[in-house]
XYZ file of C-alpha atoms in Angstrom:
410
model
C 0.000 0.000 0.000
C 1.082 3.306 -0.804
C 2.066 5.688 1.837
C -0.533 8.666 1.678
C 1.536 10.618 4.286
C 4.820 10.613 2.244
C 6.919 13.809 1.713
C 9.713 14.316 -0.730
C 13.111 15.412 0.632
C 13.621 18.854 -0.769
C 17.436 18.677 0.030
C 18.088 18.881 -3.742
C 15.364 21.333 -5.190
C 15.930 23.729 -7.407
C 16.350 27.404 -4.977
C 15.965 30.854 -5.857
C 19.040 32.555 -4.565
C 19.511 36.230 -5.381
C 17.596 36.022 -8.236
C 19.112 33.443 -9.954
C 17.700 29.801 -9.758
C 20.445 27.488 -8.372
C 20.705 23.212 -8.515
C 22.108 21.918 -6.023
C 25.114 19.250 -6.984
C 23.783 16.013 -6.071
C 24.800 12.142 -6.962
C 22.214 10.583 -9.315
C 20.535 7.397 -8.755
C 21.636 4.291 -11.113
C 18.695 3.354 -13.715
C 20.352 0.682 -15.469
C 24.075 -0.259 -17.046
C 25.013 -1.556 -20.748
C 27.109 -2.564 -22.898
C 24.993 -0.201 -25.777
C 22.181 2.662 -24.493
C 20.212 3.857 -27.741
C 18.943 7.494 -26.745
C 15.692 7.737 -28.881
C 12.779 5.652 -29.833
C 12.473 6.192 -33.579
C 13.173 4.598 -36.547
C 16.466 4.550 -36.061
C 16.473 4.078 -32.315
C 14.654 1.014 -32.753
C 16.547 -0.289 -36.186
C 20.086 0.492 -33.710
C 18.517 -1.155 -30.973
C 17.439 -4.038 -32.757
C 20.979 -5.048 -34.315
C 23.021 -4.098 -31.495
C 21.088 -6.858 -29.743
C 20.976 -9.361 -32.544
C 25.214 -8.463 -32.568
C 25.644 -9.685 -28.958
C 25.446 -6.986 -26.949
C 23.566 -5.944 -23.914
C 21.366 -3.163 -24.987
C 19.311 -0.879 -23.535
C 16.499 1.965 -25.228
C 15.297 4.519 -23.539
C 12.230 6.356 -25.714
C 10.886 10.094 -24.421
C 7.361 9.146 -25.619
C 5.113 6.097 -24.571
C 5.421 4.412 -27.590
C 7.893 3.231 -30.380
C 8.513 4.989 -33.640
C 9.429 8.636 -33.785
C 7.357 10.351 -36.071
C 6.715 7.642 -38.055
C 4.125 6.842 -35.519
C 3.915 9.837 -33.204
C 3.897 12.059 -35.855
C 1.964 10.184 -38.811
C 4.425 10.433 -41.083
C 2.952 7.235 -42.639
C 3.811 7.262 -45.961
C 7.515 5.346 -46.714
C 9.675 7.154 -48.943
C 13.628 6.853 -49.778
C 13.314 3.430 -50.254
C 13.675 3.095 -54.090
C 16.035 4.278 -56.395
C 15.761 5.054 -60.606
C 14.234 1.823 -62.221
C 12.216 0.837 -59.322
C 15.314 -0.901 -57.104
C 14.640 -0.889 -53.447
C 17.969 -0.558 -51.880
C 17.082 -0.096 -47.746
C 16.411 -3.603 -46.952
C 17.974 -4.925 -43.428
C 15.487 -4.345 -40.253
C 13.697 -1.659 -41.459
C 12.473 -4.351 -44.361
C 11.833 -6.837 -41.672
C 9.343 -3.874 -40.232
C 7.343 -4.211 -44.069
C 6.944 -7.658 -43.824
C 5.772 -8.057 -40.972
C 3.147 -5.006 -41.276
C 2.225 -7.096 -44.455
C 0.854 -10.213 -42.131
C -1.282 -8.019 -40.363
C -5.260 -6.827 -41.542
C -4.634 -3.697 -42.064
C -0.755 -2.654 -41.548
C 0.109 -1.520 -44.969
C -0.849 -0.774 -48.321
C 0.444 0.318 -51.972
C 3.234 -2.516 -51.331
C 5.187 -3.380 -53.828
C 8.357 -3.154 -56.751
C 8.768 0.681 -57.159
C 6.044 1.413 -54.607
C 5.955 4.145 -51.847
C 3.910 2.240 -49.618
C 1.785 3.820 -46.754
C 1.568 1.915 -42.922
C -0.881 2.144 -39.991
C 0.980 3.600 -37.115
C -0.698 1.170 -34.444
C 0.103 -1.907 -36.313
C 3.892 -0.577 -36.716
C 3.661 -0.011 -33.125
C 2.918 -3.068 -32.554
C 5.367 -4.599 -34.859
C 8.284 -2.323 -33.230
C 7.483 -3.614 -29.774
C 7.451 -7.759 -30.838
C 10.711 -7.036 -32.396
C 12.630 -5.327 -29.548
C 10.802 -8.030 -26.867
C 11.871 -10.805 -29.627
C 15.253 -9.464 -29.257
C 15.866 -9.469 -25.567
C 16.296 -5.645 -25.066
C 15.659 -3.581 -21.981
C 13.266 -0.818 -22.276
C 12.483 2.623 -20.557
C 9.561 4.726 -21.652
C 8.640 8.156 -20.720
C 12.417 9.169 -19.289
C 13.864 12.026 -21.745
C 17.364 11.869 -22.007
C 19.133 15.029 -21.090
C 22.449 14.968 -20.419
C 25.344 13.023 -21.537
C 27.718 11.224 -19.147
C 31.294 12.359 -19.574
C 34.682 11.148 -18.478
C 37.328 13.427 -19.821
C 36.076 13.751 -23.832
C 34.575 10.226 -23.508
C 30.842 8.901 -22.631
C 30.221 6.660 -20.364
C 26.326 6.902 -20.159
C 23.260 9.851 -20.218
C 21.195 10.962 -18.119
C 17.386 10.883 -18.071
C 14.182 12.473 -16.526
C 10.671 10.703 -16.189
C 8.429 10.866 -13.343
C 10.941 8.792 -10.906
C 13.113 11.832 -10.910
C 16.686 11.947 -12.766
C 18.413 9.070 -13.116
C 21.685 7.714 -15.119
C 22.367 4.871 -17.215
C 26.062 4.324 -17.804
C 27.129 2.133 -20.808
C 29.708 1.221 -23.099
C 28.779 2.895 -26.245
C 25.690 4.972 -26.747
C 23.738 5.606 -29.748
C 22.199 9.021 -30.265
C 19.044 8.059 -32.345
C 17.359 11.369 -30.566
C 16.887 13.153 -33.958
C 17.925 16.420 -32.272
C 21.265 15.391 -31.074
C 20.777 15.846 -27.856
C 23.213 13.421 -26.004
C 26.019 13.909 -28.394
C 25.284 17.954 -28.283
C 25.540 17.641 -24.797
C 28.929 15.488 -24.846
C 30.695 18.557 -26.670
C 30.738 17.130 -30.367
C 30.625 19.627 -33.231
C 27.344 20.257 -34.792
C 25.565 22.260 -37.046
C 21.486 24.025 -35.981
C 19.596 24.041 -39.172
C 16.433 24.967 -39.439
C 13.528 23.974 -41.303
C 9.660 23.232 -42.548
C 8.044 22.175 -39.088
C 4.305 20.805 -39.455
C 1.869 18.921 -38.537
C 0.014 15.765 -39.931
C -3.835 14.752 -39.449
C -6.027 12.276 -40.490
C -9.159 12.872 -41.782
C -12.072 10.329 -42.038
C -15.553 9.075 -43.868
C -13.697 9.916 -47.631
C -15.823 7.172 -48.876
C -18.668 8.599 -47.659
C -18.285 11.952 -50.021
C -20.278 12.456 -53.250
C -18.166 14.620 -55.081
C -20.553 15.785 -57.575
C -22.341 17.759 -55.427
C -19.893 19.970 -54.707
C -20.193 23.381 -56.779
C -17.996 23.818 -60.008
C -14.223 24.945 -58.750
C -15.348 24.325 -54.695
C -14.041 21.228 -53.978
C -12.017 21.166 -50.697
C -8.091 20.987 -51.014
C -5.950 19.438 -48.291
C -7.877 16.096 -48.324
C -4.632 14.282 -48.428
C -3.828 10.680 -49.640
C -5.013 7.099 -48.616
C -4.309 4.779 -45.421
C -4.893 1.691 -44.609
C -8.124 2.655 -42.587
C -10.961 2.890 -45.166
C -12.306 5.691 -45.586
C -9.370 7.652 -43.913
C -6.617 10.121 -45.568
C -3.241 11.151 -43.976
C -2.943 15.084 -44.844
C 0.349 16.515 -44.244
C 0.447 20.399 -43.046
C 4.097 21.301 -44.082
C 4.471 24.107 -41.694
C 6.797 27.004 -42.067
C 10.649 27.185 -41.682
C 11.701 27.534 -37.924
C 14.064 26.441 -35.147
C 12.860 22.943 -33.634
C 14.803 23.390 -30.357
C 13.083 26.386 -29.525
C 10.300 25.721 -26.891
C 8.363 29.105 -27.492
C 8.135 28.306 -31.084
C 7.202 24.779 -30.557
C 4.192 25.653 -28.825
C 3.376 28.201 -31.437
C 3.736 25.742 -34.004
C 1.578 23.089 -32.144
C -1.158 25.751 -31.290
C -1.300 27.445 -34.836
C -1.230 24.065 -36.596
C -4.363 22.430 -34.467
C -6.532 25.197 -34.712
C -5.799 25.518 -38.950
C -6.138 22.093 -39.281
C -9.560 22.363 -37.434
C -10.861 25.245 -39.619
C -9.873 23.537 -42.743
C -11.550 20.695 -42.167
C -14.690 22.326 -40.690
C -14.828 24.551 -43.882
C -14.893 21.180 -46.030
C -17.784 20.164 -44.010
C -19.730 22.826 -45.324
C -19.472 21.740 -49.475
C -22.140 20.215 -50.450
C -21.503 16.589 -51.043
C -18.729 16.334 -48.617
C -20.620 17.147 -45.112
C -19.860 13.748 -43.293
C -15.762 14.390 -43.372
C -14.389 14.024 -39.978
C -11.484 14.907 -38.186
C -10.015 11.574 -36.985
C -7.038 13.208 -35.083
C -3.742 15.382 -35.241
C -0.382 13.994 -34.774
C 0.271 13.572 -31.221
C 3.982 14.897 -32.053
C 5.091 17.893 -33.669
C 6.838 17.228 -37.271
C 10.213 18.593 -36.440
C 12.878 17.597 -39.738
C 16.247 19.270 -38.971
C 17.921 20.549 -35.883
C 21.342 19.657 -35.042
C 23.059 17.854 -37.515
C 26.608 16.145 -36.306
C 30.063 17.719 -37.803
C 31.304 14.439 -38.218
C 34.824 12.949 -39.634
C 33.248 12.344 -42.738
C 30.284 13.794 -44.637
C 27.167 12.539 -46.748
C 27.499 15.078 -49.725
C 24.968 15.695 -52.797
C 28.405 15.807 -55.053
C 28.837 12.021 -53.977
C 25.103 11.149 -54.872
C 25.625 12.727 -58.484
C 28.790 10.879 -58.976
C 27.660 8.024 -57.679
C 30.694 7.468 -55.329
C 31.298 4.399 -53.417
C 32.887 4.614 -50.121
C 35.170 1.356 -48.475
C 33.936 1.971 -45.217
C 30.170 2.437 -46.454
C 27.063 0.603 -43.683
C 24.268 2.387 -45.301
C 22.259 2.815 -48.923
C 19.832 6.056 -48.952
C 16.982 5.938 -52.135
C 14.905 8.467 -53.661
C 12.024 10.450 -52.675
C 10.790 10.054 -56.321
C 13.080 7.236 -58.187
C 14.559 10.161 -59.938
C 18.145 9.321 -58.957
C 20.534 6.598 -58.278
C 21.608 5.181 -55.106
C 23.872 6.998 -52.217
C 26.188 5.895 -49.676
C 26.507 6.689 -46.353
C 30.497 6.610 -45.088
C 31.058 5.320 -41.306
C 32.462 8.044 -40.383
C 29.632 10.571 -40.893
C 28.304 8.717 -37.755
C 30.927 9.326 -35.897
C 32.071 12.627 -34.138
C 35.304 14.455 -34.577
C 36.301 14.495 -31.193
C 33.949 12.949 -28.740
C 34.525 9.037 -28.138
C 32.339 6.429 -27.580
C 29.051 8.149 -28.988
C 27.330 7.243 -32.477
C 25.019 9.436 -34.460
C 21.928 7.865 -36.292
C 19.324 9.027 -38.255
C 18.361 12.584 -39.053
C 21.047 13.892 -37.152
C 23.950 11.888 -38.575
C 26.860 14.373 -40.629
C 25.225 15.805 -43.828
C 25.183 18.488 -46.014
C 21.782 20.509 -46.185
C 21.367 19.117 -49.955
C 21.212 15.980 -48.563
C 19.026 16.699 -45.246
C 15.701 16.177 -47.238
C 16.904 12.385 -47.948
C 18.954 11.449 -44.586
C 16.055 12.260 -42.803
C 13.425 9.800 -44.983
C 11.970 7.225 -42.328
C 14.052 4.103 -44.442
C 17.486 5.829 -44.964
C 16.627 6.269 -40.920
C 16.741 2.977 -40.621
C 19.363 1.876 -42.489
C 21.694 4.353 -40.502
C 20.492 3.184 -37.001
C 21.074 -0.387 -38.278
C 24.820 0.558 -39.062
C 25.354 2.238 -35.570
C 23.511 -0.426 -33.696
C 26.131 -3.382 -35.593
C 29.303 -0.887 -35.055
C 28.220 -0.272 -31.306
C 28.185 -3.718 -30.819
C 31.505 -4.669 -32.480
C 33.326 -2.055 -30.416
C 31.636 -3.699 -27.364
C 32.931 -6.443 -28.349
C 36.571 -6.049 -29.642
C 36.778 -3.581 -26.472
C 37.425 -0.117 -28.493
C 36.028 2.969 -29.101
C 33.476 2.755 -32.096
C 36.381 5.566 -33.703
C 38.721 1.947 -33.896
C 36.231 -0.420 -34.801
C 37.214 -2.607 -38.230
C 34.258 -1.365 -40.731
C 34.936 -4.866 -42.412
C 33.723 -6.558 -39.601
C 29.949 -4.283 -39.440
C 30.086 -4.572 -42.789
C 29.791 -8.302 -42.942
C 27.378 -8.573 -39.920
C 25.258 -5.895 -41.447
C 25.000 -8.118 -44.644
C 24.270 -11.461 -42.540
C 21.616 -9.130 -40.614
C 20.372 -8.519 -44.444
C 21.294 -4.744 -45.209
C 22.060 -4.152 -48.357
C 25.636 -2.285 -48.845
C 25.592 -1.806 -52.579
């Protein structure tokens, strides 16, 4: 039974001293220790988490929200592109293809499937999917703890620390992965990075599109903005693109998230009131904000729009990126554009990996964030293992694991 006359120490709260708001220094409370901590839920979190585990290693995730997936199923960003290349070749294959074929089993967890397809999911079946795979593969999980500070000892990290409702708390590991999108932990550590900005929206869902009659509607009035099919019958995704601002900004955050609800509300109220199209429905809004680009890591190598045009091939390549449209050829992603400059024994994956703008608009594509987390989770693990800072590891050796974990490396 729960003791209804507790109080909290307050030895350690925050205290306003002179004006100024001071912390008092205090030693933090051990959550958990690893051999690999993946900061960040997502696509990549989850692809990173996934492989480190299948590697060998001990592996812990820690996700800020109380789910799996990022935005691909926080924010609704359902349909899958950066798959495919020119001539219909899908070159991201690994876990985040394991995700597709498993979503194809289930009623309901994808459509438009296919050769040269850009198919779209159902974010509670890929939920679902994302947590049989991590329980399949024997990782530890923590949901609802933000991680907010790296762990340092000298220019190395040794763990992060998080925040959730028990209060902060540190997990000290071996290697960690920052799959945060933002950078956050490696930010934190000291590495070099880049703030971008960019678009920041919001998706909906809209419902009863098979219910609309079309011809009713007055010559020239048909509503806009009804966006593109979903699994769901009936039910479009509509993606709200947003306007160009910081993402780590919290005043502008809530802006965005205020603004975007209320237009998204209008616009679909205003449909309701065309003939013919009077039983459309607002399903929902994204429960997270579509952030693209933050901080991007300065790494020792760089994913460049020059390579992509010449087609380059890196030796130390763990990653293929696609196409938005099939319009282009295949890319590579070097090792060392997940690794920082200076800071040891941190990985970047994902959106926030080492890459020019140019290429920001394809790193950050929900498969080419897969593919990358895949690549850090396998190098994590092989430092773990060969005892060495992921800096030293042999690329030969995640390069053939990666291929026996079925990535494709070009």
């Amino acid at each position: 039974m729960l003791d209804p006359h507790k109080v909290q120490d307050t030895q350690f709260t925050a205290r306003l001293v002179n004006g100024r708001v001071i912390q008092p220094q205090r030693e933090l409370p051990l959550l958990s220790q690893c051999e690999v901590l993946v900061v960040g839920g997502g696509p990549a979190g989850v692809s990173a988490a996934i492989a480190a585990r299948r590697a060998g290693a001990r592996v812990t995730l820690v996700e800020r929200y109380g789910h799996f997936g990022g935005l691909w199923t926080g924010g609704l960003v359902l349909l899958v592109l950066g798959h495919i290349v020119k001539g219909g070749k899908q070159v991201c294959m690994g876990i985040g293809e394991e995700m597709m074929q498993r979503l194809e089993k289930l009623p309901g967890g994808i459509i438009n499937r296919g050769p040269g397809k850009n198919p779209t999911v159902d974010a509670e079946a890929l939920k679902y999917v994302m947590v049989e795979m991590i329980e399949e593969a024997g990782v530890e999980v923590f949901l609802h703890a933000w991680g907010v500070d790296a762990i340092l000892e000298g220019n190395t990290v040794r763990g992060a620390v998080f925040e959730s409702k028990s209060g902060r708390q540190a997990i000290l590991a071996d290697v960690v992965i920052d799959a945060t999108g933002d950078g956050d932990i490696f930010a934190a550590a000291g590495a070099e990075f880049e703030h971008r900005t960019h678009n920041v929206g919001l998706v909906s869902r809209i419902g009863n599109l098979d219910r609309i009659d079309p011809s009713r509607a007055p010559a020239g009035n048909r509503p806009k903005r009804l966006g593109s099919p979903t699994p769901a019958p009936g039910v479009n995704w509509v993606n709200l693109i947003g306007p160009e601002v910081d993402g780590l900004d919290v005043r502008t955050l809530t802006r965005m998230e205020m603004s975007h609800r209320k237009f998204i509300w209008r616009n679909v109220q205003q449909a309701r009131q065309v003939p013919g199209y009077e039983s459309l429905y607002l399903v929902e809004t994204a429960p997270q904000l579509g952030v693209r680009i933050t901080r991007v890591l300065n790494g020792v190598a760089t994913v460049r729009y020059a390579d992509l045009k010449a087609g380059r091939r890196f030796d130390d390549v763990v990653a293929v990126g696609g196409s938005t449209d099939g319009q282009h050829g295949e890319w590579q992603v070097p090792y060392g554009a997940l690794v920082p400059k200076k800071v040891e024994n941190v990985l970047a994956a994902g959106r926030c990996i080492s890459a020019e703008m140019q290429m920001a608009d394809l790193v950050r594509l929900i498969p080419n964030c897969c593919a990358t987390g895949h690549a850090a989770g396998v190098a994590a693990a092989v430092a773990v293992k060969d005892r060495c800072s992921p800096r030293q590891v042999e690329v030969p050796k995640v390069q053939k694991i990666l291929r026996e974990q079925g990535a494709y490396l070009g």
